[in-house]
mmCIF file of C-alpha atoms in Angstrom:
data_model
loop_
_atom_site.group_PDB
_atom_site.id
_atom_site.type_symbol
_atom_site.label_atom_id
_atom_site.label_comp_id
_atom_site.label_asym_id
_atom_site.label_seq_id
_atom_site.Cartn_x
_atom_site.Cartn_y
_atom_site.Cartn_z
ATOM 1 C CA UNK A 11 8.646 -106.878 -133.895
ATOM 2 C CA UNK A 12 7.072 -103.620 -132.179
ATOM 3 C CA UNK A 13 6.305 -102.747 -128.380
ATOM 4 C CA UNK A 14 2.613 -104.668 -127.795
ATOM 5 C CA UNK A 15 -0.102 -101.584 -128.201
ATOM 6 C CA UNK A 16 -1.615 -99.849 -125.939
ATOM 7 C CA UNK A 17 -4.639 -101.952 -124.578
ATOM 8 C CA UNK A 18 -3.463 -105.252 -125.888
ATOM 9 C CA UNK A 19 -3.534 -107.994 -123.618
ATOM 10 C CA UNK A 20 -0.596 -109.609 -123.801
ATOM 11 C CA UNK A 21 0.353 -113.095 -121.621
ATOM 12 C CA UNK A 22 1.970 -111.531 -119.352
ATOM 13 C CA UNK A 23 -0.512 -108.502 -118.485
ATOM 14 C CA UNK A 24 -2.827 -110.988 -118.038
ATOM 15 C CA UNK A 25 -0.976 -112.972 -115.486
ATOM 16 C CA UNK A 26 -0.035 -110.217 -113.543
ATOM 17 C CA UNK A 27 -3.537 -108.865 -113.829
ATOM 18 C CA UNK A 28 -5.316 -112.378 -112.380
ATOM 19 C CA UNK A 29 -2.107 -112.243 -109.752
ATOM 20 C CA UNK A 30 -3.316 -109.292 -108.717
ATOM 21 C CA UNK A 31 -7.168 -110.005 -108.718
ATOM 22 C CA UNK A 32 -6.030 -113.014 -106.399
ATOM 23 C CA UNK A 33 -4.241 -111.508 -104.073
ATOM 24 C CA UNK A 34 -7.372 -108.792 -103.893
ATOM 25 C CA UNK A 35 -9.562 -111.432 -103.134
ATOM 26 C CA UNK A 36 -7.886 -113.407 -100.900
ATOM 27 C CA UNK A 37 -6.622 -109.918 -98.362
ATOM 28 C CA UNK A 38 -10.719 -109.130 -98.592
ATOM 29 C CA UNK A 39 -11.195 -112.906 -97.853
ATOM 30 C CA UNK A 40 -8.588 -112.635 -94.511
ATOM 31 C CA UNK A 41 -9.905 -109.181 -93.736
ATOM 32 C CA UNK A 42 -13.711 -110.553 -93.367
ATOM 33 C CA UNK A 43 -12.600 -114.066 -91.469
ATOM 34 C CA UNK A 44 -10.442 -111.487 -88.968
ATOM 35 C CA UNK A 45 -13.423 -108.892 -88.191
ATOM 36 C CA UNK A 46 -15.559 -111.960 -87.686
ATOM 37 C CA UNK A 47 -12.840 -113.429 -85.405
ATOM 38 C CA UNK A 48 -13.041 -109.649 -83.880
ATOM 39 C CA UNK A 49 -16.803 -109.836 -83.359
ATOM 40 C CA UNK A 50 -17.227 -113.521 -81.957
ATOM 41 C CA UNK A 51 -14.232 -112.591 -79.679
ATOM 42 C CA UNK A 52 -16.034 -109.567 -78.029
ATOM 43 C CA UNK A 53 -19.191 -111.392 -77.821
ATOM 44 C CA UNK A 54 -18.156 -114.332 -75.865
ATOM 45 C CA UNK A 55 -16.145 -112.171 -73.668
ATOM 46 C CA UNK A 56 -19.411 -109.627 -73.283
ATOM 47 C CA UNK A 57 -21.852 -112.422 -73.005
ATOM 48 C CA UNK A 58 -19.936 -115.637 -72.582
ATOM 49 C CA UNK A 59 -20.433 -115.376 -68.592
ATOM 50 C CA UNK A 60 -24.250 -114.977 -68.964
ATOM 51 C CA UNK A 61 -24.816 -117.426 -71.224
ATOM 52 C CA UNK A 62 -23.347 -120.179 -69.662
ATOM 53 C CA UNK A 63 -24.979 -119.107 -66.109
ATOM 54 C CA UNK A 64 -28.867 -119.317 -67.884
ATOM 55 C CA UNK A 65 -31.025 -121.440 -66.267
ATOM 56 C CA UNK A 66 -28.717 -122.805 -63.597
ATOM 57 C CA UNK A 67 -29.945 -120.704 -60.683
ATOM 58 C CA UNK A 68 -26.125 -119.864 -60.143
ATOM 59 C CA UNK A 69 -25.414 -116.198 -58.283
ATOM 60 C CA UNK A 70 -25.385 -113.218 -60.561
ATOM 61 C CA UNK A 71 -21.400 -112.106 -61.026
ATOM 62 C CA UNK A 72 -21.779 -108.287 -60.929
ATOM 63 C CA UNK A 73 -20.215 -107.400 -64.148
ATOM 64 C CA UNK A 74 -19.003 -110.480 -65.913
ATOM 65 C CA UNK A 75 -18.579 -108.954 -69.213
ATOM 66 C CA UNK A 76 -15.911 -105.701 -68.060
ATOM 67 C CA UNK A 77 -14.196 -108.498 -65.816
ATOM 68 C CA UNK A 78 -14.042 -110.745 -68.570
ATOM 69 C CA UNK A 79 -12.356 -108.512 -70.981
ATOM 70 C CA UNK A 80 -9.762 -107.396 -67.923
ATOM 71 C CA UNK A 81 -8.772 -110.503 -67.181
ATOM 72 C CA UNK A 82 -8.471 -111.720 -71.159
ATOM 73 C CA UNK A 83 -6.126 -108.739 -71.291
ATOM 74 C CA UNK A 84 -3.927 -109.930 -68.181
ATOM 75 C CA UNK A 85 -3.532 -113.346 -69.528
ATOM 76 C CA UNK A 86 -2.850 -112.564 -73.276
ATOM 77 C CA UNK A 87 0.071 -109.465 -71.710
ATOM 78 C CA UNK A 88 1.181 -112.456 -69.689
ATOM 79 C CA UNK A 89 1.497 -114.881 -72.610
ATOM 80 C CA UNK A 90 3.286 -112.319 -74.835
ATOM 81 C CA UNK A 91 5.836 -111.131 -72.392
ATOM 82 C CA UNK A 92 6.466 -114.592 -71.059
ATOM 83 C CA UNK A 93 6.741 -116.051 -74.467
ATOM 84 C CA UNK A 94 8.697 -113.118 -75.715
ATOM 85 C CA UNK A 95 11.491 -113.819 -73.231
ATOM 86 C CA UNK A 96 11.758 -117.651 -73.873
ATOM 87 C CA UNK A 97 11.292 -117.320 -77.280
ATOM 88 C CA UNK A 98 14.281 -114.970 -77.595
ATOM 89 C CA UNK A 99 16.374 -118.347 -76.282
ATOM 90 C CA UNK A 100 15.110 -120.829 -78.252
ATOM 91 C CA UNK A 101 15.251 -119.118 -81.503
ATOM 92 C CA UNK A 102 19.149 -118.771 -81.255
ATOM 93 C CA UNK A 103 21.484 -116.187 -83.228
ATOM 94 C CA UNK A 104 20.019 -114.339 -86.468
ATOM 95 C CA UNK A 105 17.092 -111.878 -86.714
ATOM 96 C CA UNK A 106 14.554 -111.079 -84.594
ATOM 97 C CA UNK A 107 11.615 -109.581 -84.565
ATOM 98 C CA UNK A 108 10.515 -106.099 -82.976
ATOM 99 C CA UNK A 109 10.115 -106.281 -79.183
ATOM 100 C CA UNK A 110 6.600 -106.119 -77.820
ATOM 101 C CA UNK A 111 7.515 -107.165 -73.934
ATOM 102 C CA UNK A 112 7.180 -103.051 -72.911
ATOM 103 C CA UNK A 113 3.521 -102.641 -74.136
ATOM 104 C CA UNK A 114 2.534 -105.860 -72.932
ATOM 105 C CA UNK A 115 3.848 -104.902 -69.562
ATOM 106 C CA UNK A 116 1.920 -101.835 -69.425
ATOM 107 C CA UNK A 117 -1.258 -103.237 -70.927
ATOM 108 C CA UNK A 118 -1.376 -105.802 -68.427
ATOM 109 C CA UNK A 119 -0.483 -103.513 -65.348
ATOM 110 C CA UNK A 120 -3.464 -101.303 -67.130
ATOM 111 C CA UNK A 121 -5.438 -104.611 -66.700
ATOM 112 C CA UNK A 122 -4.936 -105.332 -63.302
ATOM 113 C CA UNK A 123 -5.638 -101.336 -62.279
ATOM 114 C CA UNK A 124 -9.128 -101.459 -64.429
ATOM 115 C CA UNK A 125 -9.638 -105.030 -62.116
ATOM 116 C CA UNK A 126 -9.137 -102.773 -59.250
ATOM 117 C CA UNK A 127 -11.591 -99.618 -59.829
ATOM 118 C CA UNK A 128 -13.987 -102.231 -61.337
ATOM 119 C CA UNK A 129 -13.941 -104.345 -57.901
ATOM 120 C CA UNK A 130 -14.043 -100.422 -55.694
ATOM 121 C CA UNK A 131 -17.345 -100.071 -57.825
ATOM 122 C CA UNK A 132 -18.954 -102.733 -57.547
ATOM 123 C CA UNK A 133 -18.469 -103.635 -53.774
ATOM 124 C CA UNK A 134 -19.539 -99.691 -53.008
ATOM 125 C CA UNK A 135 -15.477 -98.895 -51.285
ATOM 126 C CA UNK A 136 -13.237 -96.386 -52.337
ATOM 127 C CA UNK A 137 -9.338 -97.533 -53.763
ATOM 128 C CA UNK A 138 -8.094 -97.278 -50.214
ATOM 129 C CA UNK A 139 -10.261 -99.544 -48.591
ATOM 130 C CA UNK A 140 -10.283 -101.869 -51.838
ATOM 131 C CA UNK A 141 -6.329 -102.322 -51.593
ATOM 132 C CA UNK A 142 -7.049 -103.844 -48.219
ATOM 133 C CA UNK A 143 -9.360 -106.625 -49.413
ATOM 134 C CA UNK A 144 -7.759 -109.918 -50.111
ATOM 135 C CA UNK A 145 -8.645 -109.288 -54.093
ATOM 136 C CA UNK A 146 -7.647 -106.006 -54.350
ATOM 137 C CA UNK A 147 -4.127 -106.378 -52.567
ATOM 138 C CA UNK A 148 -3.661 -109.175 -55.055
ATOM 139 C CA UNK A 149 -4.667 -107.078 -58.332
ATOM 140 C CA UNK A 150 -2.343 -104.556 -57.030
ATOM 141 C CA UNK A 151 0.093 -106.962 -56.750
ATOM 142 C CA UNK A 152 -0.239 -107.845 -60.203
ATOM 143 C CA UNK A 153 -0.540 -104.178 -61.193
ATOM 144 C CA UNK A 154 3.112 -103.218 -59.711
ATOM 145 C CA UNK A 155 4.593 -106.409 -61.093
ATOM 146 C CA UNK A 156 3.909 -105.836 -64.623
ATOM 147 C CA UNK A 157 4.791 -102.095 -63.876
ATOM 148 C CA UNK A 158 8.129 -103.681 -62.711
ATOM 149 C CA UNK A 159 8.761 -105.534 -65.610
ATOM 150 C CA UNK A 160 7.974 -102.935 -68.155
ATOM 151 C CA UNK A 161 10.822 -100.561 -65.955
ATOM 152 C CA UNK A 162 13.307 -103.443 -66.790
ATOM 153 C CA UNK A 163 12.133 -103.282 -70.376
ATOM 154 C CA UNK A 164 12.630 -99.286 -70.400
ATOM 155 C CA UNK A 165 16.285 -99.504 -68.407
ATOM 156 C CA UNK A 166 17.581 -102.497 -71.299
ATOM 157 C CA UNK A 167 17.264 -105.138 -68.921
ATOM 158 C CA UNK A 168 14.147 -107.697 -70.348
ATOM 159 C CA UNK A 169 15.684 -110.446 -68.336
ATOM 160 C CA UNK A 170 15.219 -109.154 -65.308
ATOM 161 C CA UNK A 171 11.476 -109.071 -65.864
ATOM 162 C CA UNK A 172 11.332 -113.258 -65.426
ATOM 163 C CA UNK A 173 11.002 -112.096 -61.264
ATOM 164 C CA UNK A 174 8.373 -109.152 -61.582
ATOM 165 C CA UNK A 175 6.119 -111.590 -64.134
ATOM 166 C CA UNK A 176 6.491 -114.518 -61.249
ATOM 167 C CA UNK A 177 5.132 -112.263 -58.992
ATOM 168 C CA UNK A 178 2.160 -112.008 -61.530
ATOM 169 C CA UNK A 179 1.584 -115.667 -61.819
ATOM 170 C CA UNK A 180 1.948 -115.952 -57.946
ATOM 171 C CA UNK A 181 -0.946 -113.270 -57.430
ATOM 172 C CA UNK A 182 -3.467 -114.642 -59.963
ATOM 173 C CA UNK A 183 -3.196 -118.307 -59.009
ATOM 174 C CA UNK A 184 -3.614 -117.125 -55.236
ATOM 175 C CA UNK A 185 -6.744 -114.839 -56.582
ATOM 176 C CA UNK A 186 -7.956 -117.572 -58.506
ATOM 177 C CA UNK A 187 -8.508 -119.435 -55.420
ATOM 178 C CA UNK A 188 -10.050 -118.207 -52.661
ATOM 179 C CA UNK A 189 -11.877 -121.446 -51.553
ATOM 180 C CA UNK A 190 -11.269 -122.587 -47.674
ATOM 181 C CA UNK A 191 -9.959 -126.278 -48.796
ATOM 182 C CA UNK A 192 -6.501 -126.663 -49.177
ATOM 183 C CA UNK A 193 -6.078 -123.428 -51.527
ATOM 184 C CA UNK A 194 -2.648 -124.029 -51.288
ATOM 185 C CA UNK A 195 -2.516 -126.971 -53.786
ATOM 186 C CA UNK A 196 -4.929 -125.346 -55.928
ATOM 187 C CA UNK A 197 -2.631 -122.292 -56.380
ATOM 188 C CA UNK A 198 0.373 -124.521 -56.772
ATOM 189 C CA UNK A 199 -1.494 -126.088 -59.938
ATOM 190 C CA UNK A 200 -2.752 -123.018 -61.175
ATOM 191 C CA UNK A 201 1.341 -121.519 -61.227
ATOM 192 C CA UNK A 202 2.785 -124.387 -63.173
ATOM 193 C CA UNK A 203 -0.887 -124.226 -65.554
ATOM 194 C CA UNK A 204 -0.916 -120.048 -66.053
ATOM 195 C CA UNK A 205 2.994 -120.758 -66.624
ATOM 196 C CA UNK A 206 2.811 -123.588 -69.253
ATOM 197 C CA UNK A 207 -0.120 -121.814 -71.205
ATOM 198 C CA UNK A 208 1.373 -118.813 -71.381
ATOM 199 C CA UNK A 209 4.876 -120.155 -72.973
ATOM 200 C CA UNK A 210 2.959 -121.946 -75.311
ATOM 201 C CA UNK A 211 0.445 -119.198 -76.903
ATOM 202 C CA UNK A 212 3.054 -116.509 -76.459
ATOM 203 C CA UNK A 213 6.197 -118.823 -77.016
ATOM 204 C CA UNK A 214 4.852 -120.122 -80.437
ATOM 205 C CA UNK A 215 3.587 -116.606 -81.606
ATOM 206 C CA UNK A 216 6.889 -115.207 -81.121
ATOM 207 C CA UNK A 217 8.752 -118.150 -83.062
ATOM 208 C CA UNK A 218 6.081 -117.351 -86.371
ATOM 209 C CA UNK A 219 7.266 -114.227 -86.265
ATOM 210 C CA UNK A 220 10.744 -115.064 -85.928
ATOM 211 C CA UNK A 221 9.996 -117.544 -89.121
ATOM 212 C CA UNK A 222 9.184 -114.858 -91.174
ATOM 213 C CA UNK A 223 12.928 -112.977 -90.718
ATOM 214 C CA UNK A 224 14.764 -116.180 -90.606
ATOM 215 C CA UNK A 225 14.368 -117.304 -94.729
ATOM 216 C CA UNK A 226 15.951 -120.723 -94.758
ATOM 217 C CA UNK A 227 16.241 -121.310 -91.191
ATOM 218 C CA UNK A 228 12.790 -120.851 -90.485
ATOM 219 C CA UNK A 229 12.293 -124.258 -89.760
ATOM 220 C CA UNK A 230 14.692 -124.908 -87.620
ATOM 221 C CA UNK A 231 12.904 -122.098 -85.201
ATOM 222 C CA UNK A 232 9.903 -124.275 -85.339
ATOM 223 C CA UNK A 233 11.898 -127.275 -84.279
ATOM 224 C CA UNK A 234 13.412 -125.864 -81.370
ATOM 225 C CA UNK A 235 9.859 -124.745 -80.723
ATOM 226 C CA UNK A 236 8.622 -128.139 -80.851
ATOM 227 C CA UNK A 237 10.783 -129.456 -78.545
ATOM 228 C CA UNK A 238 9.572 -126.918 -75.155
ATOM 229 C CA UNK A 239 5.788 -127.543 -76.487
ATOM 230 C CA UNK A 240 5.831 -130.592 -75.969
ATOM 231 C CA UNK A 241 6.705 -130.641 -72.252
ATOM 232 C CA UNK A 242 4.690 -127.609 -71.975
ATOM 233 C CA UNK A 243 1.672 -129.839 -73.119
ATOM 234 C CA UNK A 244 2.072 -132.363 -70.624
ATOM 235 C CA UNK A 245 2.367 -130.196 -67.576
ATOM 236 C CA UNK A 246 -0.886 -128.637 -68.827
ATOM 237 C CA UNK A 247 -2.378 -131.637 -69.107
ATOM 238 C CA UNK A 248 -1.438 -133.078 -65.716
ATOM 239 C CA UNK A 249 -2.489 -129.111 -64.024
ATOM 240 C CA UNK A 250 -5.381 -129.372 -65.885
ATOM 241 C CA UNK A 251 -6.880 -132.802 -65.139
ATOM 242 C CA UNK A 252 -6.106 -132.388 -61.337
ATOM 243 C CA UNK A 253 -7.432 -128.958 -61.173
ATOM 244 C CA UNK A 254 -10.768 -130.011 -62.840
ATOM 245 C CA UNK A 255 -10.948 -133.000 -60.380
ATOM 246 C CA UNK A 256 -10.736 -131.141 -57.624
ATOM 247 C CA UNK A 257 -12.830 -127.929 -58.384
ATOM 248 C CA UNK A 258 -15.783 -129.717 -60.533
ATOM 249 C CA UNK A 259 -17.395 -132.651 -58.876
ATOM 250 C CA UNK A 260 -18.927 -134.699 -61.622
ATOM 251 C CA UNK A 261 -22.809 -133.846 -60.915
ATOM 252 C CA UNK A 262 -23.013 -130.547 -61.929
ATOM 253 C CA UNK A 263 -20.786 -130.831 -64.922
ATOM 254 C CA UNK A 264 -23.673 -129.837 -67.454
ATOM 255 C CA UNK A 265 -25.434 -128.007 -64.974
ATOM 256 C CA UNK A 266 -23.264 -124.996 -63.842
ATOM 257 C CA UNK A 267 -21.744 -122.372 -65.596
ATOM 258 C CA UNK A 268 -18.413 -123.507 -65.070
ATOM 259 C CA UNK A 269 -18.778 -126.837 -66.625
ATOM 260 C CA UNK A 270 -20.164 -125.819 -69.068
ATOM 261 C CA UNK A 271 -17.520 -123.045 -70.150
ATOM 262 C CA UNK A 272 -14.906 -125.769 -69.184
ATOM 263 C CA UNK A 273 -16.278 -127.913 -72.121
ATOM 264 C CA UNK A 274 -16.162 -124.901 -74.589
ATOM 265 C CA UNK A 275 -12.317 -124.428 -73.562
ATOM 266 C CA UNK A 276 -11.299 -128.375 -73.806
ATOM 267 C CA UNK A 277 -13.209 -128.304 -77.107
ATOM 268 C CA UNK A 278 -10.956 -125.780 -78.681
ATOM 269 C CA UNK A 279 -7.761 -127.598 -76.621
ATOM 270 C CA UNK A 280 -8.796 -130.076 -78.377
ATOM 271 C CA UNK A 281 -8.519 -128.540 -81.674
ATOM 272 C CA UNK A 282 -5.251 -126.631 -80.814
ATOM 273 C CA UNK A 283 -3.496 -130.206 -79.813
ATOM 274 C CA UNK A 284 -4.429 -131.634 -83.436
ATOM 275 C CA UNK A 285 -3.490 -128.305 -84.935
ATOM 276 C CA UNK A 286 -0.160 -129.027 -83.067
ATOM 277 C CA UNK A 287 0.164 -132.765 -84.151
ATOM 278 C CA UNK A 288 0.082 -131.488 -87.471
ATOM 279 C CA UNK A 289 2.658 -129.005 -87.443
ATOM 280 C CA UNK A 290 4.867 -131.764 -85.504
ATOM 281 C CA UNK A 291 4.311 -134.482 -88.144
ATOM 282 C CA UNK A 292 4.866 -131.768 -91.329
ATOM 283 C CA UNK A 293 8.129 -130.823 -89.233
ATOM 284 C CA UNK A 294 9.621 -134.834 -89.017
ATOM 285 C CA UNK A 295 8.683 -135.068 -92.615
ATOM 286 C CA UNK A 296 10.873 -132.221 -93.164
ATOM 287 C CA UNK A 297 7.776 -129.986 -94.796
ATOM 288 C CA UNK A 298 6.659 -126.581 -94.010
ATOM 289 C CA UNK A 299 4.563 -126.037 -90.696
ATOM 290 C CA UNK A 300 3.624 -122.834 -90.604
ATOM 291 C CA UNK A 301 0.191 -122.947 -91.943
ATOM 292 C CA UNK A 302 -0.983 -125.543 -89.372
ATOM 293 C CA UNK A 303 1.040 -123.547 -86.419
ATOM 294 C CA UNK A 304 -0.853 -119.982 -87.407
ATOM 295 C CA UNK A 305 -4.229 -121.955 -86.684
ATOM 296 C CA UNK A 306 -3.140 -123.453 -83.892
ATOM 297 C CA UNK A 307 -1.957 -120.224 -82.461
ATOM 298 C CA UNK A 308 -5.862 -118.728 -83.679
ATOM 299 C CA UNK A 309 -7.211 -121.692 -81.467
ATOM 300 C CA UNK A 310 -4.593 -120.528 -78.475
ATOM 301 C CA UNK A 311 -5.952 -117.110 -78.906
ATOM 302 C CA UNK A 312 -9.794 -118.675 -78.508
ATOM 303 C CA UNK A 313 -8.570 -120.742 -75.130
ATOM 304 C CA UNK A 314 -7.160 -118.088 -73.613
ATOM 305 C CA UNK A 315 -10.485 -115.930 -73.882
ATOM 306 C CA UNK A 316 -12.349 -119.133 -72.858
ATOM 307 C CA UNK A 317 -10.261 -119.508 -69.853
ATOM 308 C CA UNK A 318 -10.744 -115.723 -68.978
ATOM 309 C CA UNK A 319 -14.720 -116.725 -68.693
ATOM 310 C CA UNK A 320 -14.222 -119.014 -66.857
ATOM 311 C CA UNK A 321 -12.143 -117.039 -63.834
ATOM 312 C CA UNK A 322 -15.314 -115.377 -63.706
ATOM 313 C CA UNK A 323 -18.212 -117.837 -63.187
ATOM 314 C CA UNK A 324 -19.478 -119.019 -60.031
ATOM 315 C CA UNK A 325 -17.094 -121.822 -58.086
ATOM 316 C CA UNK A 326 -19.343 -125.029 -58.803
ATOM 317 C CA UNK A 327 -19.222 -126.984 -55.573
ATOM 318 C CA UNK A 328 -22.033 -124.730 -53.771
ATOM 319 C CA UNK A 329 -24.218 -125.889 -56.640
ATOM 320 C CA UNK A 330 -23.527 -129.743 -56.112
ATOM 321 C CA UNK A 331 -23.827 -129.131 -51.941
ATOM 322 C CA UNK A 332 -27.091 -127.416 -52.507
ATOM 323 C CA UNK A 333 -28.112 -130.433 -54.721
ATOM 324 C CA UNK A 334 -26.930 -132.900 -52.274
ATOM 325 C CA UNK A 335 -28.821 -131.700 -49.421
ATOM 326 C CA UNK A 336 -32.528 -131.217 -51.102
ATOM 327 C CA UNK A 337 -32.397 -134.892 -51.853
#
């Protein structure tokens, strides 16, 4: 029999051909669900603040929007270096993927200076004077420590980072809050929260990557995953409740920006911990998990822009005092 002619459809063309038409559709299909990802993302962290503040009679936040992207950039440079280093001990021996902990380091120290000319132009001072405020000595805090920990990067030393990203944690929990009552307990929570959060998002991103070098032992990387996340999730939990306890008081839950921002971020918690239970249960049945663990780490990705917003509404307990006295 003779070569198929030219033009002739044969069986195989054909499969190839719909093969390829698929795997058209379904890159355009990804590429349209990520730029409207892209937009939705830049929208909440834009508007997010303002929205949840309408009709409250809450204190205008000079700003929200610039703060709010700032601040999204800190945590996710946080989450990627921190996860990065843990992830490079749970995974084991065999490849691993390209290091990102150097730009994250400098994108967050970027962060923390754009937190620091934003807060010089918006209280009226010059750098100088806005290093001496209790913020700004704590953004440049954060500023030198990721600086630090992208110099052990650059001199082949990425463990030595673990102290200069502490340092970071320290500074943001103590800028997070400023409030006269026991502060002290409220930063404590806010270290072992900012510290659990960030090992999850950045820990689990960095074992899907790992999956995708590791062939056969992919799984196993998810497993040893699996194992941290699920301390990680109580210690959120237990920061999380007792920090919302403390800073919310239950009047003004649907009434102030904060609350309400707070139920947008347990919402999607909520979807990341049955994204989670999924992967867990395909794990124990010895199936493939990385489909449900790429959504959860999309839902991660939405929490931690969430949680940025909410750093920058109004504290919610001037709202309940006001309330309490008019009555």
């Amino acid at each position: 029999m003779g070569a198929p002619q030219q033009g002739v459809t044969t069986p195989t063309n054909g499969a190839v051909r719909a093969t390829g038409r698929r795997r058209t559709r379904a890159a355009l299909a990804i590429g349209a669900l990520v730029a409207v990802a892209g937009a939705s993302a830049v929208t909440v962290a834009l508007l997010g603040a303002g929205i949840a503040a309408r009709g409250t009679g809450e204190l205008h936040i000079p700003a929200p929007g610039t703060t709010t992207v700032l601040r999204a950039a800190v945590f996710t440079a946080l989450a990627l270096h921190l996860g990065e280093l843990a992830g490079a001990r749970l995974t084991g021996t065999g490849p691993t993927p390209r290091s990102w902990a150097l730009w994250t380091a400098l994108g967050g120290a970027a962060a923390a200076a754009g937190q620091i000319v934003l807060l010089a132009e918006v209280s009226d001072l010059d750098l100088t004077a806005t290093y001496g405020t209790r913020d700004g000595g704590l953004l440049l805090a954060m500023a030198n420590g990721f600086a630090l920990a992208a110099g052990c990067v650059a001199l082949r030393r990425p463990g030595w980072a673990t102290g200069p990203l502490a340092l970071v944690i320290g500074a943001e929990a103590m800028r997070a809050h400023p409030e006269p009552y026991t502060p002290e307990w409220g930063t404590a929570l806010t270290v072992v929260h900012l510290t659990a959060a960030s090992l999850w998002v950045g820990g689990l991103l960095y074992a899907l990557r790992t999956t995708r070098l590791r062939g056969g032992a992919a799984r196993e990387v998810l497993v040893r995953y699996a194992r941290l996340a699920g301390w990680l999730y109580v210690a959120l939990a237990a920061t999380g409740t007792c920090s919302t306890l403390r800073r919310l008081p239950a009047d003004v839950v649907f009434s102030t920006a904060y609350g309400r921002v707070l139920i947008a971020k347990l919402a999607l918690v909520a979807v990341a911990s049955a994204l989670a239970l999924a992967a867990r249960r395909r794990l124990r049945r010895g199936g493939d998990a990385t489909r449900p663990a790429r959504a959860e780490v999309a839902a991660l990705a939405g929490v931690v822009l969430v949680s940025a917003v909410l750093t920058v509404v109004p504290d919610p307990h001037w709202l309940s005092l006001r309330s309490a006295l008019l009555r």
